[in-house]
Amino acid sequence: MTLSSSSNTSPAPTPRPTVREAVLRLLRHLHIDTVFGNPGSTELPMFRDFPSDFRYVLGLQESVVVGMADGYAQATGNAALVNLHSAAGVGHAMGNIFTAFKNQTPLIVTAGQQARSILPFDPFLSAMQATDLPKPYVKWACEPARAEDVPRALARAYHVAMQAPRGPVFVSIPADDWDQPADHVEPRQVSRSMAPDPAVLCQVADALNSARRPAIVAGTGVDRDGAMDLLVQLAERHRAPVYTAPMSARCAFPETHRFFGGFLPAMRERIVEKLAGHDLVLVLGAPAFLYHVEGQGPHLPQGAALWQIVDDPQMAAWTPFGNSLVASLHLAVGALLQACNPPQRPLPAAAARPEPAAASSPMEVAYALQVLNVVRREEDVVVEEAPGSRGVMQARLPMAGPGSFYTMASGGLGYGMPAAVGLALGRQRMGLKGRTIALIGDGSSMYSIQALYTAAQLALPITFVILNNRRYAALQDFAPVFGFAPGEKPAGTDLPELDFVSLARGQGMEATRADDPSRLAEDLRAALNAPGPCLIELVVA
């Protein structure tokens, strides 16, 4: 008997997807469909046959790209994907990778690498020790050992980025990996919230309930964890004033609320002075405390106890005094609210409000921001990078509450303009109303002025407000702390002759200059109601 040939035929094996196909499928599962990048040769294979349901957002410099992704991730609450060129591109991006690390922003940073086949020959545009370059300012870094490991490495990167404390991660991907076979990575859930230890939480609640005059210091983590509304209730129940922690990168408490106590400076002695009279300090979502200059003496007023609740074990570990609880803020504050049993306490004294600033020529920053506060809408958000005017902004431009304010936690310049672009894009994605106001100093703006191009190309609802005082004001004003004589200017801190109207128009954006205080409200209203992005240069004293 002769067997038919068909009886010896096995079904053809299902072809494995390529690395590119597996990565795109994974990204769709993770709800990531936007790539922020500045293209280079080693990244080109990633984008061949780029799918129509993905969007590539072009930035004109790598640090700008990371800043845009940071703002987008903060607006959407999901990790953003950044694609950089190999060593040089990652080097350009490091300033804002550092800021993303300090901001605790979840970013998946990928970088191209030369083809595996020629890596032994130290080829042009390769990255030697690629995973070491962004350290220590990424939570995890990997160059997969095999091409087929790339999708799983990116899955791990996503979960690491999203776990508290959130932050950037880095994956180096050789150029010839994208067409290699791989397996799909099945989606999985990883819990990201950390419940507070019940016994320790009980101690915090007892301390808060028994305090005679408690104070709360709130930081970036409160807004990032969606705990601000709970904090308002907690403060009202305990009649405790709420201070914003030094250098907070987001609004931590509504700044027009009756219980808002003001801003703590990043100086040890001044913090002790501000908190004098309180017998308990509860720090939420912030270091205790962040200092900018050397200080002496105690960290707290005499007789005051401290409890800190943060989602970062490292931050809790280096706190030099008091007790810490590591937990997600919304869970911990919600539990403290349930455990409220305070004694009768007097209302805290209301924070002093500044007298109205008068119009003058040239305009003072205080007057300009006072007018901006009047004409902006409640749903508008502010992204700030004007460190020389931050104290004036805190007095004249109070923030309303959740999602109303963003700045850099790192102190590194070049974040604000691209972050505003990413934030506006993310808010648009989330269906949120309102305009993004980028309040930027003249010196700060020149670190990332290329962000104007992307804003113009995407026609985003952003108004860039440039405070042009023709100097690095923060450095000149801070110089006496470092021994400069009164009025003595450090070298290289004057900035004459910058023309921001021309710079903006050269990148395709409408722009105006305002130097007449009598027309300022009209000029700002026009800038805030423009159909697309625009820039207004405020000439200030």
Coordinates of C-alpha atoms in Angstrom, one line a residue:
M1 CA 0.0 0.0 0.0
T2 CA 1.3 3.4 -0.9
L3 CA 0.8 6.3 1.6
S4 CA -0.4 9.5 0.2
S5 CA 1.9 12.4 0.4
S6 CA -0.7 14.4 2.3
S7 CA -0.5 12.1 5.3
N8 CA 3.1 13.1 5.9
T9 CA 2.4 16.8 5.7
S10 CA 2.3 18.8 9.0
P11 CA 0.6 22.1 9.2
A12 CA 2.9 25.0 8.4
P13 CA 4.1 26.7 11.6
T14 CA 2.5 30.1 12.4
P15 CA 5.1 32.7 11.5
R16 CA 6.5 34.6 14.5
P17 CA 6.0 38.4 14.5
T18 CA 8.9 40.7 14.1
V19 CA 10.2 42.7 17.0
R20 CA 8.6 45.8 15.4
E21 CA 5.2 44.1 15.2
A22 CA 5.4 42.7 18.8
V23 CA 6.4 46.2 20.2
L24 CA 3.6 48.0 18.4
R25 CA 1.1 45.4 19.7
L26 CA 2.5 45.9 23.2
L27 CA 2.3 49.7 23.0
R28 CA -1.3 49.5 21.9
H29 CA -2.2 47.4 25.0
L30 CA -0.4 50.0 27.1
H31 CA -2.4 52.8 25.5
I32 CA 0.7 54.4 24.2
D33 CA 0.2 55.7 20.6
T34 CA 2.5 58.8 20.6
V35 CA 6.2 58.8 20.1
F36 CA 8.2 61.9 21.0
G37 CA 11.5 62.0 19.1
N38 CA 14.2 63.7 17.1
P39 CA 15.1 61.1 14.4
G40 CA 18.6 59.6 13.8
S41 CA 19.9 56.9 11.5
T42 CA 20.0 54.1 14.1
E43 CA 16.3 54.7 14.9
L44 CA 15.1 54.6 11.3
P45 CA 14.3 50.9 11.2
M46 CA 11.8 51.3 14.1
F47 CA 9.7 53.6 11.9
R48 CA 9.5 51.8 8.6
D49 CA 5.9 51.2 7.7
F50 CA 4.9 53.4 10.7
P51 CA 1.2 52.6 11.5
S52 CA -1.5 55.2 11.0
D53 CA -2.9 54.8 14.5
F54 CA 0.4 56.1 16.0
R55 CA 1.6 59.7 16.0
Y56 CA 5.2 60.9 15.9
V57 CA 5.8 64.3 17.6
L58 CA 8.9 65.9 16.3
G59 CA 11.1 68.0 18.5
L60 CA 14.1 69.9 17.1
Q61 CA 16.5 68.9 19.9
E62 CA 16.6 65.9 22.2
S63 CA 16.2 67.7 25.5
V64 CA 13.1 69.4 24.1
V65 CA 11.8 66.0 23.1
V66 CA 12.1 64.7 26.7
G67 CA 10.6 67.8 28.1
M68 CA 7.5 67.4 25.8
A69 CA 7.2 63.8 26.8
D70 CA 7.4 64.7 30.5
G71 CA 4.5 67.2 30.2
Y72 CA 2.5 64.8 28.2
A73 CA 2.9 62.0 30.7
Q74 CA 2.0 64.3 33.6
A75 CA -1.2 65.4 31.8
T76 CA -2.3 61.9 30.8
G77 CA -1.1 60.0 33.9
N78 CA 0.5 57.3 31.7
A79 CA 4.1 56.7 30.7
A80 CA 5.2 58.5 27.6
L81 CA 7.5 57.0 24.9
V82 CA 10.6 59.0 23.9
N83 CA 12.9 57.9 21.0
L84 CA 16.5 59.3 21.0
H85 CA 19.6 58.9 18.9
S86 CA 22.4 56.9 20.3
A87 CA 25.1 58.4 22.6
A88 CA 25.1 62.0 21.4
G89 CA 21.3 62.2 21.4
V90 CA 21.1 60.7 24.9
G91 CA 23.8 63.2 26.0
H92 CA 21.8 66.1 24.6
A93 CA 18.7 64.8 26.4
M94 CA 20.3 64.3 29.9
G95 CA 19.2 67.7 31.3
N96 CA 15.5 66.9 31.0
I97 CA 16.0 63.2 31.8
F98 CA 17.4 64.5 35.1
T99 CA 14.4 66.7 35.5
A100 CA 12.0 63.8 34.7
F101 CA 13.8 61.7 37.4
K102 CA 13.3 64.5 39.9
N103 CA 9.7 65.1 38.8
Q104 CA 9.0 61.4 39.2
T105 CA 7.6 61.3 35.7
P106 CA 7.1 57.9 34.0
L107 CA 9.0 57.9 30.7
I108 CA 10.2 55.0 28.5
V109 CA 13.3 56.4 26.9
T110 CA 14.5 54.3 23.9
A111 CA 17.7 55.0 22.1
G112 CA 19.0 53.6 18.8
Q113 CA 22.2 51.6 18.8
Q114 CA 24.4 50.5 15.9
A115 CA 23.7 47.0 14.4
R116 CA 24.8 44.1 16.6
S117 CA 26.9 42.6 13.8
I118 CA 29.4 45.6 13.8
L119 CA 29.3 46.5 17.5
P120 CA 32.7 44.6 18.1
F121 CA 34.3 47.1 15.7
D122 CA 33.4 50.2 17.7
P123 CA 31.5 51.7 14.7
F124 CA 30.5 55.2 14.0
L125 CA 27.4 56.4 16.0
S126 CA 27.5 53.5 18.4
A127 CA 27.1 53.9 22.1
M128 CA 29.8 52.3 24.3
Q129 CA 28.3 51.1 27.5
A130 CA 25.0 52.4 26.4
T131 CA 23.1 51.6 29.6
D132 CA 25.6 53.5 31.8
L133 CA 25.2 56.8 30.0
P134 CA 21.8 57.9 31.5
K135 CA 22.6 56.5 35.0
P136 CA 21.9 57.3 37.8
Y137 CA 18.9 59.4 36.6
V138 CA 16.9 56.5 35.3
K139 CA 15.2 53.8 37.4
W140 CA 16.3 51.0 35.2
A141 CA 18.5 50.6 32.0
C142 CA 18.8 47.7 29.6
E143 CA 20.2 46.7 26.3
P144 CA 18.6 43.3 25.6
A145 CA 21.0 40.4 25.1
R146 CA 19.0 39.2 22.1
A147 CA 16.8 40.9 19.5
E148 CA 13.8 38.7 20.5
D149 CA 14.1 40.1 24.1
V150 CA 13.3 43.7 23.1
P151 CA 9.4 43.5 23.5
R152 CA 9.7 41.9 26.9
A153 CA 12.3 44.5 28.0
L154 CA 10.0 47.3 27.0
A155 CA 7.1 45.6 28.9
R156 CA 9.3 45.5 32.0
A157 CA 10.4 49.1 31.4
Y158 CA 6.8 50.3 31.3
H159 CA 5.9 48.6 34.6
V160 CA 9.1 49.9 36.3
A161 CA 8.4 53.5 35.1
M162 CA 4.8 53.4 36.4
Q163 CA 5.7 51.9 39.8
A164 CA 6.1 54.4 42.7
P165 CA 8.2 56.3 42.8
R166 CA 7.6 56.8 39.1
G167 CA 10.4 57.9 36.8
P168 CA 12.2 57.4 33.5
V169 CA 13.6 54.1 32.3
F170 CA 16.0 53.5 29.4
V171 CA 16.2 50.8 26.7
S172 CA 19.0 50.7 24.1
I173 CA 17.9 48.9 20.9
P174 CA 20.3 47.9 18.1
A175 CA 19.2 49.0 14.6
D176 CA 19.0 45.5 13.2
D177 CA 16.7 44.1 15.9
W178 CA 13.5 45.4 14.5
D179 CA 13.1 42.9 11.7
Q180 CA 14.1 39.9 13.8
P181 CA 11.5 37.3 14.9
A182 CA 10.1 37.6 18.5
D183 CA 7.1 36.6 20.5
H184 CA 4.1 38.8 21.5
V185 CA 4.1 39.9 25.1
E186 CA 0.8 39.2 26.7
P187 CA -0.6 42.2 28.7
R188 CA -0.6 42.0 32.4
Q189 CA -1.6 44.1 35.4
V190 CA 0.8 45.2 38.1
S191 CA -0.5 46.9 41.2
R192 CA 0.9 50.4 41.6
S193 CA -0.7 51.7 44.8
M194 CA 1.0 51.1 48.2
A195 CA -1.4 50.8 51.1
P196 CA -0.2 52.3 54.4
D197 CA 0.9 50.0 57.2
P198 CA -2.2 50.0 59.5
A199 CA -0.2 50.1 62.7
V200 CA 2.0 53.0 61.6
L201 CA -0.9 54.9 60.1
C202 CA -2.6 54.6 63.5
Q203 CA 0.4 56.3 65.1
V204 CA 0.1 59.1 62.6
A205 CA -3.6 59.5 63.2
D206 CA -3.1 59.5 67.0
A207 CA -0.4 62.2 66.7
L208 CA -2.6 64.3 64.5
N209 CA -5.6 64.0 66.7
S210 CA -3.7 64.8 69.9
A211 CA -1.7 67.7 68.6
R212 CA -2.5 71.1 70.0
R213 CA -1.5 73.1 66.9
P214 CA -0.7 70.8 63.9
A215 CA 0.7 72.1 60.5
I216 CA 0.7 70.2 57.2
V217 CA 3.4 70.6 54.6
A218 CA 2.2 69.4 51.2
G219 CA 4.3 68.7 48.1
T220 CA 4.3 67.5 44.6
G221 CA 3.1 64.0 45.5
V222 CA -0.2 65.2 46.7
D223 CA -1.4 66.3 43.2
R224 CA 0.5 63.5 41.4
D225 CA -1.4 61.0 43.5
G226 CA -4.8 62.7 43.2
A227 CA -5.0 63.4 46.9
M228 CA -5.6 67.2 47.0
D229 CA -9.4 67.1 47.5
L230 CA -8.8 64.6 50.4
L231 CA -6.1 66.9 51.8
V232 CA -8.5 69.9 51.8
Q233 CA -11.0 67.9 53.8
L234 CA -8.3 66.8 56.2
A235 CA -7.0 70.3 56.8
E236 CA -10.5 71.6 57.4
R237 CA -11.4 68.8 59.9
H238 CA -8.2 69.4 61.8
R239 CA -8.1 73.2 61.4
A240 CA -4.5 72.9 60.3
P241 CA -2.8 75.4 58.0
V242 CA -1.2 73.8 54.9
Y243 CA 2.1 75.1 53.7
T244 CA 3.6 74.3 50.3
A245 CA 6.9 72.4 50.6
P246 CA 10.1 74.0 49.3
M247 CA 10.5 73.8 45.5
S248 CA 7.2 71.9 45.0
A249 CA 6.9 71.1 41.3
R250 CA 3.0 71.1 41.3
C251 CA 0.3 72.9 43.2
A252 CA -0.1 71.1 46.5
F253 CA -3.1 72.9 48.0
P254 CA -5.5 75.5 46.6
E255 CA -3.6 78.8 47.2
T256 CA -6.7 80.9 47.8
H257 CA -8.1 78.6 50.5
R258 CA -8.6 80.0 53.9
F259 CA -6.2 77.4 55.4
F260 CA -3.3 78.0 52.9
G261 CA -0.3 79.0 55.0
G262 CA 2.1 80.0 52.2
F263 CA 5.3 78.7 50.7
L264 CA 8.2 77.3 52.7
P265 CA 11.6 78.6 51.4
A266 CA 14.4 76.1 50.8
M267 CA 16.4 77.4 53.8
R268 CA 16.6 75.6 57.1
E269 CA 16.4 78.6 59.4
R270 CA 13.5 80.1 57.5
I271 CA 11.5 76.9 57.6
V272 CA 11.9 76.7 61.4
E273 CA 10.8 80.4 61.6
K274 CA 7.7 79.7 59.4
L275 CA 6.7 76.7 61.4
A276 CA 7.2 78.2 64.8
G277 CA 4.4 77.5 67.3
H278 CA 3.4 74.2 65.7
D279 CA 3.8 71.1 67.9
L280 CA 3.3 68.6 65.0
V281 CA 4.4 68.9 61.3
L282 CA 2.8 66.4 58.9
V283 CA 4.7 66.3 55.6
L284 CA 2.8 64.8 52.6
G285 CA 4.4 64.0 49.3
A286 CA 7.6 65.9 49.8
P287 CA 11.0 65.7 51.3
A288 CA 11.5 66.9 54.8
F289 CA 13.0 69.2 53.8
L290 CA 14.6 70.3 50.5
Y291 CA 17.3 72.9 51.1
H292 CA 19.1 75.1 48.6
V293 CA 21.9 76.6 50.8
E294 CA 23.7 75.5 53.9
G295 CA 22.0 76.0 57.1
Q296 CA 22.6 75.7 60.8
G297 CA 20.6 74.7 63.9
P298 CA 17.5 72.5 64.2
H299 CA 15.4 71.3 61.3
L300 CA 12.1 71.9 63.2
P301 CA 11.0 74.3 65.9
Q302 CA 11.8 73.2 69.4
G303 CA 9.1 70.8 70.8
A304 CA 7.7 70.0 67.4
A305 CA 7.3 66.4 66.2
L306 CA 7.4 65.3 62.5
W307 CA 5.6 62.6 60.5
Q308 CA 6.3 62.2 56.8
I309 CA 4.2 60.3 54.3
V310 CA 5.8 59.7 50.8
D311 CA 5.7 57.0 48.2
D312 CA 9.5 57.0 47.8
P313 CA 11.4 54.7 50.2
Q314 CA 14.7 56.5 49.4
M315 CA 13.3 59.8 50.4
A316 CA 11.9 58.4 53.6
A317 CA 15.3 56.9 54.4
W318 CA 17.4 60.1 54.1
T319 CA 15.0 62.3 56.1
P320 CA 17.2 63.3 59.0
F321 CA 14.6 63.5 61.8
G322 CA 11.1 62.4 62.7
N323 CA 9.2 59.4 61.4
S324 CA 8.2 58.3 57.9
L325 CA 5.5 56.2 56.4
V326 CA 5.9 54.9 52.8
A327 CA 2.5 54.8 51.1
S328 CA 0.4 56.1 48.2
L329 CA -0.8 59.6 49.2
H330 CA -4.4 59.1 48.2
L331 CA -4.7 56.0 50.3
A332 CA -2.9 57.4 53.3
V333 CA -4.7 60.7 53.4
G334 CA -8.0 59.0 52.8
A335 CA -7.3 56.7 55.8
L336 CA -6.3 59.7 58.0
L337 CA -9.6 61.4 57.1
Q338 CA -11.5 58.3 58.2
A339 CA -9.6 58.4 61.5
C340 CA -10.2 62.1 62.3
N341 CA -11.1 62.8 65.9
P342 CA -9.6 66.2 66.6
P343 CA -10.1 68.4 69.7
Q344 CA -11.6 71.8 69.4
R345 CA -8.9 74.1 67.8
P346 CA -9.0 77.7 66.8
L347 CA -8.9 78.6 63.2
P348 CA -5.4 79.2 61.9
A349 CA -4.5 82.8 61.1
A350 CA -5.1 83.6 57.4
A351 CA -2.0 84.2 55.3
A352 CA -1.3 87.8 54.5
R353 CA -2.2 89.0 51.0
P354 CA 0.0 91.5 49.3
E355 CA -1.2 95.0 48.5
P356 CA -2.1 95.6 44.9
A357 CA 0.9 96.4 42.7
A358 CA 0.8 99.8 40.9
A359 CA 1.3 100.4 37.2
S360 CA 4.7 101.8 36.3
S361 CA 6.9 102.2 33.3
P362 CA 8.8 100.0 32.9
M363 CA 6.4 97.5 34.3
E364 CA 7.2 95.6 37.5
V365 CA 6.8 91.8 37.4
A366 CA 4.3 92.0 40.3
Y367 CA 2.0 94.2 38.2
A368 CA 2.3 92.1 35.1
L369 CA 1.4 88.9 37.0
Q370 CA -1.3 90.6 38.9
V371 CA -3.0 91.5 35.6
L372 CA -2.4 88.0 34.2
N373 CA -4.2 86.6 37.2
V374 CA -7.2 88.8 36.5
V375 CA -7.5 87.9 32.8
R376 CA -6.8 84.2 32.8
R377 CA -9.6 81.7 33.0
E378 CA -10.2 79.2 35.9
E379 CA -9.6 76.2 33.6
D380 CA -6.2 77.5 32.4
V381 CA -3.0 75.9 33.6
V382 CA 0.4 77.4 34.2
V383 CA 3.8 75.9 33.4
E384 CA 6.5 78.0 35.0
E385 CA 10.2 78.4 34.4
A386 CA 11.0 81.9 35.7
P387 CA 13.0 81.2 38.8
G388 CA 13.9 84.8 39.3
S389 CA 10.2 85.7 39.5
R390 CA 8.9 82.7 41.3
G391 CA 8.4 84.5 44.6
V392 CA 6.4 87.2 42.9
M393 CA 4.4 84.6 41.0
Q394 CA 3.6 82.8 44.3
A395 CA 2.3 86.1 45.7
R396 CA 0.4 87.4 42.6
L397 CA -0.7 84.4 40.6
P398 CA -2.3 81.9 43.0
M399 CA -3.0 78.4 41.7
A400 CA -6.5 76.9 42.0
G401 CA -5.9 73.3 42.8
P402 CA -5.4 69.9 41.1
G403 CA -3.6 70.1 37.8
S404 CA -3.3 73.8 37.8
F405 CA 0.5 74.3 38.0
Y406 CA 3.7 72.5 36.8
T407 CA 7.4 73.4 37.0
M408 CA 10.7 71.5 37.3
A409 CA 11.7 69.8 40.5
S410 CA 15.3 69.7 39.4
G411 CA 16.2 73.3 39.1
G412 CA 17.5 72.5 35.6
L413 CA 16.6 75.1 33.0
G414 CA 15.1 74.1 29.6
Y415 CA 12.1 72.2 30.9
G416 CA 9.2 74.7 30.9
M417 CA 8.7 75.5 27.2
P418 CA 8.7 71.9 25.9
A419 CA 6.8 70.7 29.0
A420 CA 4.1 73.2 28.1
V421 CA 3.9 71.7 24.6
G422 CA 3.5 68.2 26.0
L423 CA 1.1 69.2 28.6
A424 CA -1.2 71.0 26.1
L425 CA -1.0 68.0 23.8
G426 CA -1.8 65.6 26.7
R427 CA -4.7 67.8 28.0
Q428 CA -6.1 67.8 24.5
R429 CA -5.8 64.0 24.4
M430 CA -7.7 63.8 27.7
G431 CA -10.5 66.2 26.5
L432 CA -9.6 68.9 29.1
K433 CA -10.6 72.5 28.6
G434 CA -8.5 75.5 29.1
R435 CA -5.3 77.0 27.7
T436 CA -1.8 76.3 28.8
I437 CA 0.1 79.4 29.9
A438 CA 3.9 78.9 29.7
L439 CA 5.3 81.6 32.1
I440 CA 9.0 81.6 31.1
G441 CA 12.0 83.9 32.0
D442 CA 14.0 85.3 29.1
G443 CA 17.1 83.4 30.1
S444 CA 15.3 80.2 30.7
S445 CA 13.6 80.3 27.3
M446 CA 16.8 80.2 25.4
Y447 CA 17.6 76.7 26.7
S448 CA 14.7 75.2 24.7
I449 CA 13.4 77.9 22.3
Q450 CA 13.0 75.2 19.6
A451 CA 9.8 74.1 21.4
L452 CA 8.0 77.0 19.7
Y453 CA 8.3 75.2 16.4
T454 CA 6.5 72.0 17.6
A455 CA 3.8 74.1 19.3
A456 CA 3.2 76.0 16.0
Q457 CA 3.2 72.8 13.9
L458 CA 0.6 71.2 16.2
A459 CA -1.5 74.3 16.5
L460 CA -1.8 73.8 20.3
P461 CA -3.7 76.1 22.6
I462 CA -0.6 77.6 24.4
T463 CA 0.3 81.2 25.2
F464 CA 4.0 81.6 25.9
V465 CA 4.4 84.6 28.3
I466 CA 8.1 85.7 28.3
L467 CA 9.2 87.9 31.2
N468 CA 12.0 89.9 29.6
N469 CA 14.0 91.7 32.2
R470 CA 17.2 91.4 30.2
R471 CA 19.2 89.4 32.8
Y472 CA 19.5 86.2 34.7
A473 CA 17.6 87.6 37.6
A474 CA 17.8 84.6 39.9
L475 CA 21.6 84.6 39.8
Q476 CA 21.9 88.4 40.3
D477 CA 19.4 88.3 43.2
F478 CA 21.0 85.3 44.8
A479 CA 24.5 86.6 44.5
P480 CA 24.7 88.2 48.0
V481 CA 24.1 84.8 49.6
F482 CA 27.5 83.8 48.1
G483 CA 29.4 86.8 49.2
F484 CA 28.8 89.3 46.4
A485 CA 28.6 93.0 47.5
P486 CA 25.2 94.7 47.2
G487 CA 24.6 95.6 43.6
E488 CA 27.6 93.6 42.3
K489 CA 26.7 91.6 39.2
P490 CA 28.2 88.1 38.6
A491 CA 29.9 87.8 35.3
G492 CA 27.7 86.7 32.4
T493 CA 24.3 87.5 33.9
D494 CA 23.2 90.3 31.6
L495 CA 21.1 89.4 28.6
P496 CA 20.6 92.5 26.4
E497 CA 19.1 92.6 22.9
L498 CA 17.1 89.4 22.8
D499 CA 14.1 89.8 20.4
F500 CA 11.5 87.1 21.3
V501 CA 8.9 88.4 18.8
S502 CA 11.3 87.7 16.0
L503 CA 12.4 84.3 17.4
A504 CA 8.8 83.2 17.6
R505 CA 7.8 84.4 14.2
G506 CA 10.8 82.7 12.7
Q507 CA 9.4 79.4 14.0
G508 CA 5.9 80.0 12.6
M509 CA 4.2 81.5 15.6
E510 CA 2.3 84.7 16.1
A511 CA 3.9 87.0 18.6
T512 CA 3.6 90.5 20.2
R513 CA 5.5 92.7 22.6
A514 CA 3.8 94.4 25.6
D515 CA 5.5 97.3 27.5
D516 CA 2.6 99.6 28.2
P517 CA 0.9 98.9 31.5
S518 CA -2.3 100.7 30.4
R519 CA -2.7 98.2 27.5
L520 CA -1.5 95.1 29.3
A521 CA -4.9 93.6 30.2
E522 CA -6.0 94.0 26.6
D523 CA -2.7 92.6 25.2
L524 CA -2.9 89.6 27.5
R525 CA -6.6 88.9 26.8
A526 CA -5.7 88.8 23.1
A527 CA -2.8 86.4 23.7
L528 CA -5.0 84.1 25.8
N529 CA -7.8 84.1 23.3
A530 CA -5.7 83.5 20.2
P531 CA -7.0 80.7 17.9
G532 CA -3.7 78.8 18.1
P533 CA -0.4 79.1 19.9
C534 CA 1.2 82.5 20.4
L535 CA 3.9 84.3 22.3
I536 CA 3.7 87.6 24.2
E537 CA 6.9 89.2 25.4
L538 CA 6.4 91.3 28.5
V539 CA 9.1 93.9 28.9
V540 CA 9.5 94.3 32.7
A541 CA 11.8 96.2 35.0

